[in-house]
Amino acid sequence: MRMIVNTAAYLFVPLADAEALTATLHERARALELRGTILIAEEGINLFLAGSSEGIESFYSQLKVDARFADMRIKYSHSQMQPFARLKAKFKSEIISFRREDGQPLDYPRAPSVAPATVQRWLRQGHDDDGKRVVMLDTRNWQEFAHGTFEGALTLPIAKFTDLPAALEPHRESLADATVVSFCTGGIRCEKAALWMQNDGMHNVLQLEGGILGYFEEVGGEGYDGRCFVFDERVALDAQLQPLVDRQDSAQA
């Protein structure tokens, strides 16, 4: 059975031609029979696409010919079913809505990041390399972390990403002596969140490079409890990037 290749990718990069690029990439993905979502803004690109291995390879190979996207990281997983009902492409004001001027990646240097292997080691030893306690800060909403999160992570009762600043406020004092590692599904939200926190005076904050999916890809599920919610019909992925729901599995049940 041929497997569907599922991809997630984003990059904050200036796109003066964002609106025209939206139409171009929509047509390219349609011709390759891909499904999913293409989100483009003047601040960058955010992609969730699935299809045949040949179609996926062709799409990203063509995209990376453009020097602006040459270094974009693509995260892969596989499923028996096509997890998206259709293909959508949207031109937006932000590829992930945060609505904070002090959290816009094109306006400031990128907040410091930490590699999955380093986080794994810190969680295993119970502190960072300077002996400080480590707090994993989940920047996702309650629907997502209900499926799983890092063990002992600080989760916030938010329904949308724009709620994060207010929800974090009561915790700021208690986080002052810790190394705070912000994380999300693939890195896009924690990149904005970490930048905003840095600009708002929290200089002890890092972002988990590649998010939860990057962590699963590189080191597995050590220190993580449960699955990672994804915004498609697979619902959530385990640490081996296997879907909770796969249509073929359902048919056999």
Coordinates of N, CA and C in Angstrom, one line a residue:
M1 N 0.8 -1.2 0.0 CA 0.0 0.0 0.0 C 0.9 1.3 0.0
R2 N 0.6 2.2 -0.9 CA 1.3 3.4 -0.9 C 0.9 4.3 0.2
M3 N 1.9 4.9 0.9 CA 1.6 5.7 2.1 C 1.5 7.2 1.6
I4 N 0.7 7.9 2.4 CA 0.6 9.4 2.2 C 1.8 10.0 2.9
V5 N 2.5 11.0 2.3 CA 3.5 11.7 3.0 C 2.9 13.0 3.5
N6 N 3.0 13.2 4.8 CA 2.5 14.4 5.5 C 3.6 15.4 5.8
T7 N 3.5 16.7 5.6 CA 4.5 17.6 5.9 C 4.0 18.8 6.6
A8 N 4.9 19.4 7.4 CA 4.7 20.7 8.1 C 5.9 21.5 8.0
A9 N 5.8 22.7 7.6 CA 7.0 23.6 7.4 C 6.5 25.0 7.6
Y10 N 7.5 25.9 8.1 CA 7.2 27.3 8.1 C 8.5 28.0 8.1
L11 N 8.5 29.3 7.7 CA 9.6 30.1 7.8 C 9.2 31.6 7.8
F12 N 9.8 32.3 8.8 CA 9.6 33.8 8.8 C 10.6 34.4 7.9
V13 N 10.1 35.0 6.8 CA 11.0 35.6 5.8 C 10.2 36.7 5.1
P14 N 10.8 37.9 4.8 CA 10.1 38.9 4.1 C 9.6 38.5 2.7
L15 N 8.3 38.7 2.5 CA 7.7 38.3 1.2 C 6.9 39.4 0.6
A16 N 7.6 40.2 -0.2 CA 7.0 41.4 -0.8 C 5.9 40.9 -1.8
D17 N 6.1 39.7 -2.4 CA 5.1 39.2 -3.4 C 4.2 38.2 -2.8
A18 N 3.8 38.3 -1.5 CA 3.1 37.3 -0.8 C 1.8 36.9 -1.4
E19 N 1.0 37.9 -1.9 CA -0.3 37.7 -2.4 C -0.2 36.9 -3.7
A20 N 0.7 37.3 -4.6 CA 0.9 36.6 -5.8 C 1.5 35.2 -5.6
L21 N 2.3 35.0 -4.6 CA 2.9 33.7 -4.3 C 1.9 32.8 -3.8
T22 N 0.9 33.3 -3.1 CA -0.2 32.4 -2.6 C -0.9 31.7 -3.8
A23 N -1.2 32.5 -4.8 CA -1.9 31.9 -6.0 C -0.9 30.9 -6.7
T24 N 0.3 31.3 -6.9 CA 1.3 30.4 -7.6 C 1.4 29.1 -6.9
L25 N 1.6 29.1 -5.5 CA 1.8 27.8 -4.8 C 0.5 27.0 -4.7
H26 N -0.6 27.7 -4.7 CA -1.9 26.9 -4.8 C -2.0 26.2 -6.1
E27 N -1.7 26.8 -7.2 CA -1.8 26.1 -8.5 C -0.8 25.0 -8.6
R28 N 0.4 25.2 -8.1 CA 1.5 24.2 -8.1 C 1.0 23.0 -7.3
A29 N 0.5 23.2 -6.1 CA 0.1 22.1 -5.2 C -1.1 21.4 -5.8
R30 N -2.0 22.1 -6.4 CA -3.2 21.5 -7.1 C -2.8 20.6 -8.2
A31 N -1.8 21.1 -9.0 CA -1.4 20.3 -10.1 C -0.7 19.0 -9.7
L32 N -0.1 19.0 -8.5 CA 0.6 17.8 -8.0 C -0.4 16.9 -7.1
E33 N -1.6 17.3 -7.1 CA -2.7 16.6 -6.3 C -2.4 16.5 -4.8
L34 N -1.9 17.6 -4.3 CA -1.6 17.7 -2.9 C -2.8 18.3 -2.2
R35 N -3.0 18.0 -0.9 CA -4.1 18.6 -0.1 C -3.4 19.2 1.2
G36 N -4.2 20.1 1.8 CA -3.7 20.7 3.0 C -3.9 22.2 3.0
T37 N -3.0 22.9 3.7 CA -3.2 24.4 3.8 C -1.9 25.1 3.5
I38 N -2.0 26.1 2.7 CA -0.9 27.0 2.4 C -1.3 28.4 3.0
L39 N -0.5 28.9 4.0 CA -0.7 30.2 4.5 C 0.5 31.1 4.2
I40 N 0.2 32.2 3.6 CA 1.3 33.1 3.3 C 1.0 34.5 3.7
A41 N 1.9 35.2 4.2 CA 1.8 36.6 4.6 C 3.1 37.3 4.3
E42 N 3.1 38.6 4.5 CA 4.4 39.3 4.2 C 5.5 39.0 5.2
E43 N 5.1 38.3 6.3 CA 6.1 37.9 7.3 C 6.6 36.5 7.0
G44 N 6.0 35.7 6.1 CA 6.6 34.4 5.8 C 5.5 33.4 5.3
I45 N 5.8 32.1 5.5 CA 5.0 31.0 4.9 C 4.8 29.9 6.0
N46 N 3.7 29.3 5.9 CA 3.3 28.2 6.8 C 2.6 27.1 6.0
L47 N 3.1 25.9 6.0 CA 2.6 24.9 5.1 C 2.2 23.6 5.9
F48 N 1.1 23.1 5.5 CA 0.7 21.7 6.0 C 0.2 21.0 4.7
L49 N 1.0 20.2 4.1 CA 0.6 19.5 2.9 C 0.8 18.0 2.9
A50 N 0.0 17.3 2.2 CA 0.0 15.9 2.2 C -0.3 15.3 0.8
G51 N 0.4 14.3 0.4 CA 0.1 13.7 -0.9 C 1.1 12.6 -1.2
S52 N 1.3 12.2 -2.4 CA 2.2 11.2 -2.8 C 3.7 11.7 -2.6
S53 N 4.6 10.7 -2.4 CA 6.0 11.1 -2.2 C 6.5 11.9 -3.3
E54 N 6.1 11.5 -4.6 CA 6.6 12.2 -5.8 C 6.0 13.6 -5.8
G55 N 4.8 13.8 -5.4 CA 4.2 15.1 -5.4 C 4.8 16.0 -4.4
I56 N 5.0 15.5 -3.2 CA 5.6 16.2 -2.1 C 7.0 16.6 -2.5
E57 N 7.8 15.7 -3.0 CA 9.2 16.0 -3.3 C 9.3 17.0 -4.4
S58 N 8.4 17.0 -5.4 CA 8.4 17.9 -6.5 C 8.0 19.3 -6.0
F59 N 7.0 19.4 -5.1 CA 6.6 20.7 -4.6 C 7.7 21.4 -3.8
Y60 N 8.3 20.7 -2.9 CA 9.3 21.3 -2.0 C 10.6 21.5 -2.8
S61 N 10.9 20.7 -3.8 CA 12.1 20.9 -4.6 C 12.0 22.2 -5.4
Q62 N 10.8 22.4 -6.0 CA 10.6 23.7 -6.7 C 10.6 24.9 -5.8
L63 N 10.0 24.7 -4.6 CA 10.0 25.8 -3.6 C 11.3 26.2 -3.2
K64 N 12.2 25.3 -3.0 CA 13.5 25.6 -2.4 C 14.5 26.1 -3.5
V65 N 14.1 26.1 -4.8 CA 14.9 26.8 -5.8 C 14.9 28.3 -5.5
D66 N 13.8 28.8 -4.9 CA 13.7 30.1 -4.5 C 14.6 30.3 -3.3
A67 N 15.6 31.1 -3.3 CA 16.6 31.2 -2.3 C 16.0 31.6 -0.9
R68 N 14.9 32.3 -1.0 CA 14.3 32.7 0.3 C 13.8 31.5 1.1
F69 N 13.6 30.3 0.5 CA 13.1 29.2 1.2 C 14.1 28.0 1.2
A70 N 15.3 28.3 0.8 CA 16.3 27.2 0.7 C 16.6 26.5 2.0
D71 N 16.6 27.3 3.1 CA 16.9 26.7 4.4 C 15.7 26.3 5.2
M72 N 14.5 26.3 4.7 CA 13.3 26.0 5.4 C 13.3 24.5 5.8
R73 N 13.1 24.2 7.1 CA 13.0 22.9 7.6 C 11.7 22.3 7.3
I74 N 11.6 21.0 6.8 CA 10.4 20.3 6.6 C 10.3 19.1 7.5
K75 N 9.2 19.0 8.2 CA 9.0 17.9 9.1 C 8.0 16.9 8.4
Y76 N 8.4 15.6 8.4 CA 7.7 14.6 7.7 C 7.0 13.5 8.6
S77 N 5.9 13.0 8.2 CA 5.3 11.8 8.8 C 4.5 11.1 7.8
H78 N 4.0 9.9 8.1 CA 3.3 9.1 7.1 C 2.0 8.6 7.6
S79 N 1.1 8.4 6.7 CA -0.2 7.8 7.1 C -0.8 7.0 5.9
Q80 N -1.7 6.1 6.2 CA -2.4 5.3 5.2 C -3.4 6.2 4.5
M81 N -4.0 7.1 5.2 CA -5.1 7.9 4.7 C -4.5 9.3 4.3
Q82 N -5.3 10.0 3.5 CA -5.1 11.4 3.2 C -5.8 12.2 4.3
P83 N -5.0 12.9 5.2 CA -5.7 13.5 6.3 C -6.4 14.9 6.1
F84 N -6.3 15.4 4.9 CA -6.9 16.7 4.5 C -8.0 16.4 3.5
A85 N -9.1 17.1 3.7 CA -10.3 16.9 2.7 C -10.0 17.7 1.4
R86 N -9.3 18.8 1.5 CA -9.1 19.6 0.3 C -7.8 20.4 0.4
L87 N -7.5 21.2 -0.6 CA -6.4 22.1 -0.6 C -6.9 23.5 -0.5
K88 N -6.3 24.3 0.5 CA -6.6 25.7 0.7 C -5.4 26.5 0.7
A89 N -5.4 27.7 0.1 CA -4.3 28.6 0.1 C -4.9 30.0 0.5
K90 N -4.3 30.6 1.5 CA -4.8 31.9 2.0 C -3.6 32.9 2.2
F91 N -3.9 34.1 1.8 CA -3.0 35.3 2.0 C -3.5 36.0 3.3
K92 N -2.7 36.1 4.3 CA -3.1 36.6 5.6 C -2.2 37.7 6.1
S93 N -2.6 38.4 7.1 CA -1.8 39.5 7.7 C -0.6 38.8 8.5
E94 N -0.9 37.7 9.1 CA 0.2 36.9 9.9 C 0.0 35.4 9.6
I95 N 1.1 34.7 9.4 CA 0.9 33.3 9.2 C 0.5 32.5 10.5
I96 N 0.8 33.1 11.6 CA 0.2 32.7 12.9 C -0.2 33.9 13.6
S97 N -1.5 34.1 13.9 CA -2.0 35.4 14.5 C -1.6 35.5 15.9
F98 N -0.8 36.6 16.3 CA -0.4 36.9 17.6 C -0.8 38.3 18.0
R99 N -0.8 39.2 17.0 CA -1.2 40.6 17.2 C -0.4 41.3 18.3
R100 N 0.9 41.1 18.3 CA 1.7 41.8 19.3 C 2.9 42.4 18.5
E101 N 3.0 43.7 18.5 CA 4.1 44.3 17.7 C 5.5 43.9 18.2
D102 N 5.6 43.5 19.5 CA 6.9 43.1 20.1 C 7.1 41.6 20.0
G103 N 6.3 41.0 19.1 CA 6.5 39.5 18.9 C 6.5 39.2 17.4
Q104 N 7.0 40.2 16.6 CA 7.0 40.0 15.2 C 8.4 39.6 14.7
P105 N 8.6 38.4 14.2 CA 10.0 37.9 13.9 C 10.8 38.8 12.9
L106 N 10.1 39.4 12.0 CA 10.9 40.2 11.0 C 11.4 41.5 11.6
D107 N 10.9 41.9 12.8 CA 11.3 43.2 13.4 C 12.4 43.1 14.4
Y108 N 12.8 41.9 14.8 CA 13.7 41.7 15.9 C 14.6 40.5 15.6
P109 N 15.8 40.4 16.2 CA 16.6 39.2 16.0 C 15.8 38.0 16.6
R110 N 16.1 36.8 16.1 CA 15.4 35.6 16.6 C 15.7 35.3 18.0
A111 N 14.8 34.9 18.8 CA 15.0 34.6 20.2 C 15.9 33.3 20.3
P112 N 16.7 33.2 21.3 CA 17.6 32.0 21.4 C 16.8 30.7 21.4
S113 N 17.3 29.7 20.8 CA 16.7 28.4 20.7 C 17.5 27.3 21.4
V114 N 16.9 26.2 21.6 CA 17.6 25.0 22.2 C 17.3 23.8 21.4
A115 N 18.3 22.9 21.2 CA 18.1 21.7 20.4 C 17.3 20.6 21.2
P116 N 16.6 19.8 20.5 CA 15.9 18.7 21.2 C 16.8 17.8 22.0
A117 N 18.0 17.5 21.5 CA 18.9 16.6 22.3 C 19.3 17.3 23.6
T118 N 19.5 18.6 23.6 CA 19.8 19.3 24.8 C 18.7 19.3 25.8
V119 N 17.5 19.6 25.3 CA 16.3 19.5 26.2 C 16.1 18.1 26.8
Q120 N 16.3 17.1 26.0 CA 16.2 15.7 26.4 C 17.2 15.5 27.6
R121 N 18.4 16.0 27.4 CA 19.5 15.8 28.5 C 19.1 16.6 29.7
W122 N 18.6 17.8 29.5 CA 18.2 18.6 30.7 C 17.1 18.0 31.5
L123 N 16.1 17.5 30.8 CA 15.0 16.8 31.4 C 15.4 15.6 32.2
R124 N 16.4 14.9 31.6 CA 16.9 13.6 32.2 C 17.7 14.0 33.5
Q125 N 18.5 15.0 33.4 CA 19.3 15.3 34.6 C 18.6 16.3 35.6
G126 N 17.4 16.8 35.2 CA 16.7 17.6 36.1 C 17.0 19.1 36.2
H127 N 17.9 19.6 35.4 CA 18.4 21.0 35.4 C 19.1 21.3 34.1
D128 N 19.4 22.5 33.8 CA 20.1 22.9 32.7 C 21.6 22.8 33.0
D129 N 22.5 23.2 32.1 CA 23.9 23.0 32.2 C 24.5 24.0 33.3
D130 N 23.7 25.0 33.7 CA 24.2 25.9 34.8 C 23.5 25.5 36.1
G131 N 22.8 24.4 36.2 CA 22.2 23.9 37.4 C 20.9 24.5 37.7
K132 N 20.3 25.3 36.8 CA 19.0 25.9 37.0 C 17.9 25.0 36.6
R133 N 16.8 25.1 37.4 CA 15.6 24.2 37.0 C 15.1 24.6 35.7
V134 N 14.5 23.6 35.0 CA 14.0 23.8 33.6 C 12.5 23.8 33.7
V135 N 11.8 24.8 33.1 CA 10.3 24.7 33.0 C 10.0 24.7 31.6
M136 N 9.3 23.7 31.2 CA 8.8 23.6 29.8 C 7.4 24.3 29.7
L137 N 7.4 25.3 28.9 CA 6.2 26.2 28.8 C 5.4 25.9 27.5
D138 N 4.2 25.3 27.6 CA 3.4 24.9 26.5 C 2.7 26.2 26.0
T139 N 2.9 26.6 24.7 CA 2.2 27.8 24.2 C 1.0 27.4 23.3
R140 N 0.6 26.1 23.4 CA -0.6 25.7 22.7 C -1.9 25.9 23.5
N141 N -3.0 25.6 22.9 CA -4.3 25.8 23.6 C -4.7 24.5 24.4
W142 N -5.7 24.6 25.2 CA -6.1 23.5 26.0 C -6.6 22.3 25.2
Q143 N -7.1 22.5 24.0 CA -7.6 21.3 23.2 C -6.4 20.5 22.8
E144 N -5.3 21.2 22.5 CA -4.1 20.5 22.1 C -3.3 19.8 23.2
F145 N -3.1 20.5 24.3 CA -2.3 19.8 25.4 C -3.1 18.7 26.1
A146 N -4.4 18.7 25.9 CA -5.2 17.6 26.4 C -4.8 16.2 25.9
H147 N -4.2 16.2 24.7 CA -3.7 15.0 24.1 C -2.3 14.6 24.5
G148 N -1.6 15.6 25.1 CA -0.3 15.3 25.6 C 0.6 16.5 25.7
T149 N 1.6 16.4 26.5 CA 2.5 17.5 26.7 C 3.8 17.0 27.4
F150 N 4.8 17.8 27.6 CA 6.0 17.4 28.3 C 5.6 17.2 29.8
E151 N 6.2 16.2 30.4 CA 5.9 15.9 31.8 C 6.2 17.1 32.7
G152 N 5.2 17.5 33.5 CA 5.4 18.6 34.4 C 5.4 20.0 33.7
A153 N 5.0 20.1 32.4 CA 5.0 21.3 31.7 C 4.0 22.3 32.3
L154 N 4.3 23.6 32.2 CA 3.4 24.7 32.5 C 2.4 24.8 31.3
T155 N 1.2 24.5 31.5 CA 0.1 24.7 30.5 C -0.8 25.8 30.9
L156 N -1.3 26.5 29.9 CA -2.1 27.7 30.2 C -3.5 27.5 29.6
P157 N -4.6 27.9 30.3 CA -5.9 27.6 29.9 C -6.4 28.6 28.8
I158 N -5.7 28.5 27.7 CA -6.1 29.4 26.6 C -6.8 28.7 25.5
A159 N -7.7 29.4 24.8 CA -8.4 28.9 23.6 C -7.7 29.3 22.3
K160 N -7.0 30.3 22.3 CA -6.2 30.8 21.1 C -4.9 31.4 21.5
F161 N -4.0 31.5 20.6 CA -2.7 31.9 20.8 C -2.6 33.4 21.3
T162 N -3.5 34.2 20.8 CA -3.5 35.6 21.3 C -3.8 35.8 22.8
D163 N -4.3 34.7 23.4 CA -4.6 34.8 24.8 C -3.4 34.5 25.7
L164 N -2.3 34.1 25.1 CA -1.1 33.7 25.9 C -0.6 34.8 26.8
P165 N -0.3 36.0 26.3 CA 0.3 37.0 27.2 C -0.5 37.2 28.5
A166 N -1.8 37.3 28.5 CA -2.5 37.5 29.7 C -2.5 36.3 30.6
A167 N -2.6 35.1 30.0 CA -2.6 33.9 30.8 C -1.2 33.6 31.4
L168 N -0.2 34.1 30.8 CA 1.2 33.9 31.4 C 1.5 34.8 32.6
E169 N 0.8 36.0 32.6 CA 1.2 37.0 33.6 C 1.2 36.5 35.0
P170 N 0.3 35.7 35.5 CA 0.3 35.3 36.9 C 1.5 34.4 37.2
H171 N 2.2 33.9 36.2 CA 3.3 32.9 36.4 C 4.7 33.5 36.3
R172 N 4.7 34.8 35.9 CA 6.0 35.3 35.5 C 7.0 35.4 36.7
E173 N 6.5 35.8 37.9 CA 7.4 35.9 39.0 C 8.0 34.5 39.4
S174 N 7.1 33.5 39.4 CA 7.6 32.1 39.7 C 8.6 31.5 38.7
L175 N 8.6 32.1 37.5 CA 9.5 31.6 36.5 C 10.9 32.3 36.5
A176 N 11.0 33.3 37.3 CA 12.2 34.2 37.2 C 13.5 33.4 37.5
D177 N 13.5 32.3 38.3 CA 14.7 31.6 38.6 C 14.9 30.4 37.8
A178 N 14.1 30.2 36.7 CA 14.2 29.0 35.9 C 14.7 29.3 34.5
T179 N 15.1 28.3 33.8 CA 15.3 28.3 32.4 C 14.0 27.9 31.7
V180 N 13.4 28.8 31.0 CA 12.1 28.5 30.5 C 12.2 28.1 29.0
V181 N 11.7 26.9 28.6 CA 11.8 26.5 27.3 C 10.3 26.5 26.7
S182 N 10.1 27.4 25.8 CA 8.7 27.5 25.2 C 8.7 26.5 24.1
F183 N 7.5 25.9 23.9 CA 7.3 24.9 22.8 C 5.9 24.9 22.3
C184 N 5.8 24.4 21.1 CA 4.5 24.2 20.4 C 4.6 23.0 19.5
T185 N 3.6 22.9 18.6 CA 3.6 21.7 17.7 C 4.9 21.6 16.8
G186 N 5.1 22.7 16.0 CA 6.2 22.6 15.1 C 7.2 23.8 15.2
G187 N 7.0 24.7 16.1 CA 7.9 25.8 16.3 C 7.5 27.2 16.0
I188 N 6.4 27.3 15.3 CA 6.0 28.6 14.8 C 5.5 29.5 15.9
R189 N 4.6 28.9 16.8 CA 4.1 29.7 17.9 C 5.1 30.0 19.0
C190 N 5.9 29.0 19.3 CA 6.9 29.3 20.3 C 8.0 30.2 19.8
E191 N 8.2 30.4 18.5 CA 9.1 31.3 18.0 C 8.6 32.7 18.3
K192 N 7.3 33.0 18.0 CA 6.8 34.3 18.3 C 6.7 34.5 19.8
A193 N 6.3 33.5 20.6 CA 6.1 33.7 22.0 C 7.4 34.0 22.7
A194 N 8.5 33.2 22.3 CA 9.8 33.4 22.9 C 10.3 34.8 22.6
L195 N 10.1 35.3 21.4 CA 10.5 36.6 21.0 C 9.8 37.7 21.8
W196 N 8.4 37.5 22.0 CA 7.7 38.5 22.7 C 8.1 38.5 24.2
M197 N 8.4 37.3 24.8 CA 8.8 37.2 26.2 C 10.1 37.9 26.4
Q198 N 11.1 37.6 25.4 CA 12.4 38.3 25.5 C 12.2 39.8 25.5
N199 N 11.4 40.3 24.6 CA 11.2 41.8 24.4 C 10.4 42.3 25.6
D200 N 9.7 41.5 26.4 CA 9.0 41.9 27.5 C 9.7 41.7 28.8
G201 N 11.0 41.5 28.7 CA 11.8 41.4 29.9 C 12.1 40.0 30.5
M202 N 11.6 39.0 29.8 CA 11.9 37.6 30.3 C 13.1 37.1 29.5
H203 N 14.3 37.3 30.0 CA 15.5 37.0 29.3 C 16.0 35.6 29.6
N204 N 15.2 34.8 30.3 CA 15.5 33.4 30.7 C 14.8 32.4 29.8
V205 N 14.3 32.9 28.6 CA 13.4 32.1 27.8 C 14.1 31.6 26.5
L206 N 13.9 30.3 26.2 CA 14.4 29.7 25.0 C 13.2 29.2 24.2
Q207 N 13.4 28.9 22.9 CA 12.4 28.2 22.2 C 12.9 26.8 21.8
L208 N 12.1 25.8 21.8 CA 12.5 24.5 21.4 C 12.5 24.4 19.9
E209 N 13.7 24.2 19.4 CA 13.9 24.2 17.9 C 13.1 23.0 17.3
G210 N 12.2 23.4 16.4 CA 11.4 22.3 15.7 C 10.2 21.9 16.4
G211 N 9.9 22.4 17.6 CA 8.7 22.1 18.3 C 8.7 20.6 18.7
I212 N 7.5 20.2 19.1 CA 7.3 18.8 19.5 C 7.6 17.9 18.4
L213 N 7.1 18.2 17.2 CA 7.3 17.2 16.1 C 8.8 17.1 15.8
G214 N 9.6 18.2 15.9 CA 11.0 18.1 15.8 C 11.7 17.3 16.9
Y215 N 11.2 17.4 18.1 CA 11.6 16.6 19.2 C 11.4 15.1 19.0
F216 N 10.2 14.8 18.5 CA 9.9 13.4 18.2 C 10.8 12.9 17.1
E217 N 11.0 13.7 16.1 CA 11.9 13.3 15.0 C 13.3 13.0 15.4
E218 N 13.8 13.8 16.3 CA 15.2 13.8 16.6 C 15.6 12.9 17.8
V219 N 14.7 12.9 18.8 CA 15.1 12.1 20.0 C 14.0 11.2 20.5
G220 N 12.8 11.2 19.9 CA 11.7 10.3 20.4 C 10.9 11.0 21.4
G221 N 10.3 10.2 22.3 CA 9.3 10.7 23.2 C 9.8 10.8 24.7
E222 N 11.1 10.7 25.0 CA 11.5 10.7 26.4 C 11.1 12.1 27.0
G223 N 10.5 12.0 28.1 CA 10.1 13.2 28.8 C 8.7 13.8 28.4
Y224 N 8.1 13.2 27.4 CA 6.8 13.7 26.9 C 5.8 12.6 27.2
D225 N 4.6 13.1 27.7 CA 3.5 12.3 28.1 C 2.4 12.4 27.1
G226 N 2.1 11.3 26.4 CA 0.9 11.3 25.5 C 1.3 11.6 24.0
R227 N 0.4 12.2 23.3 CA 0.6 12.4 21.8 C 0.6 13.9 21.6
C228 N 1.0 14.3 20.3 CA 1.0 15.6 19.9 C -0.2 15.9 19.0
F229 N -1.1 16.8 19.4 CA -2.3 17.1 18.6 C -1.8 17.7 17.2
V230 N -2.5 17.4 16.2 CA -2.3 18.0 14.8 C -3.6 18.4 14.3
F231 N -3.6 19.4 13.4 CA -4.9 20.0 13.0 C -5.3 19.4 11.7
D232 N -5.5 18.1 11.7 CA -6.1 17.4 10.5 C -6.7 16.1 11.0
E233 N -7.2 15.2 10.1 CA -8.0 14.1 10.5 C -7.2 13.0 11.2
R234 N -5.9 13.1 11.3 CA -5.2 12.1 12.1 C -5.3 12.4 13.6
V235 N -5.7 13.6 14.0 CA -6.0 14.0 15.3 C -4.7 14.3 16.1
A236 N -3.9 13.2 16.3 CA -2.7 13.4 17.1 C -1.7 12.3 16.7
L237 N -0.4 12.6 16.9 CA 0.7 11.7 16.6 C 1.4 11.3 17.8
D238 N 1.9 10.0 17.8 CA 2.7 9.6 19.0 C 4.2 9.9 18.7
A239 N 5.0 9.5 19.6 CA 6.4 9.8 19.5 C 7.1 9.2 18.3
Q240 N 6.5 8.1 17.8 CA 7.0 7.5 16.5 C 6.4 8.1 15.3
L241 N 5.6 9.2 15.5 CA 5.0 10.0 14.4 C 3.9 9.2 13.8
Q242 N 3.3 8.2 14.5 CA 2.2 7.4 14.0 C 0.9 8.1 14.4
P243 N -0.1 8.1 13.5 CA -1.4 8.8 13.8 C -2.3 8.0 14.8
L244 N -3.0 8.8 15.6 CA -4.1 8.2 16.4 C -5.2 7.7 15.6
V245 N -5.6 8.4 14.5 CA -6.6 7.9 13.6 C -6.1 7.8 12.2
D246 N -6.3 6.6 11.6 CA -5.9 6.4 10.3 C -7.1 5.6 9.6
R247 N -7.6 6.1 8.5 CA -8.9 5.5 8.0 C -8.8 4.0 7.8
Q248 N -7.6 3.6 7.3 CA -7.4 2.1 7.1 C -7.6 1.4 8.4
D249 N -7.0 1.9 9.5 CA -7.1 1.3 10.8 C -8.6 1.2 11.2
S250 N -9.3 2.3 11.0 CA -10.7 2.3 11.4 C -11.5 1.3 10.6
A251 N -11.2 1.1 9.3 CA -11.9 0.1 8.5 C -11.7 -1.3 9.0
Q252 N -10.5 -1.5 9.6 CA -10.2 -2.9 10.0 C -10.7 -3.2 11.4
A253 N -11.0 -2.1 12.2 CA -11.4 -2.2 13.6 C -12.8 -3.0 13.7

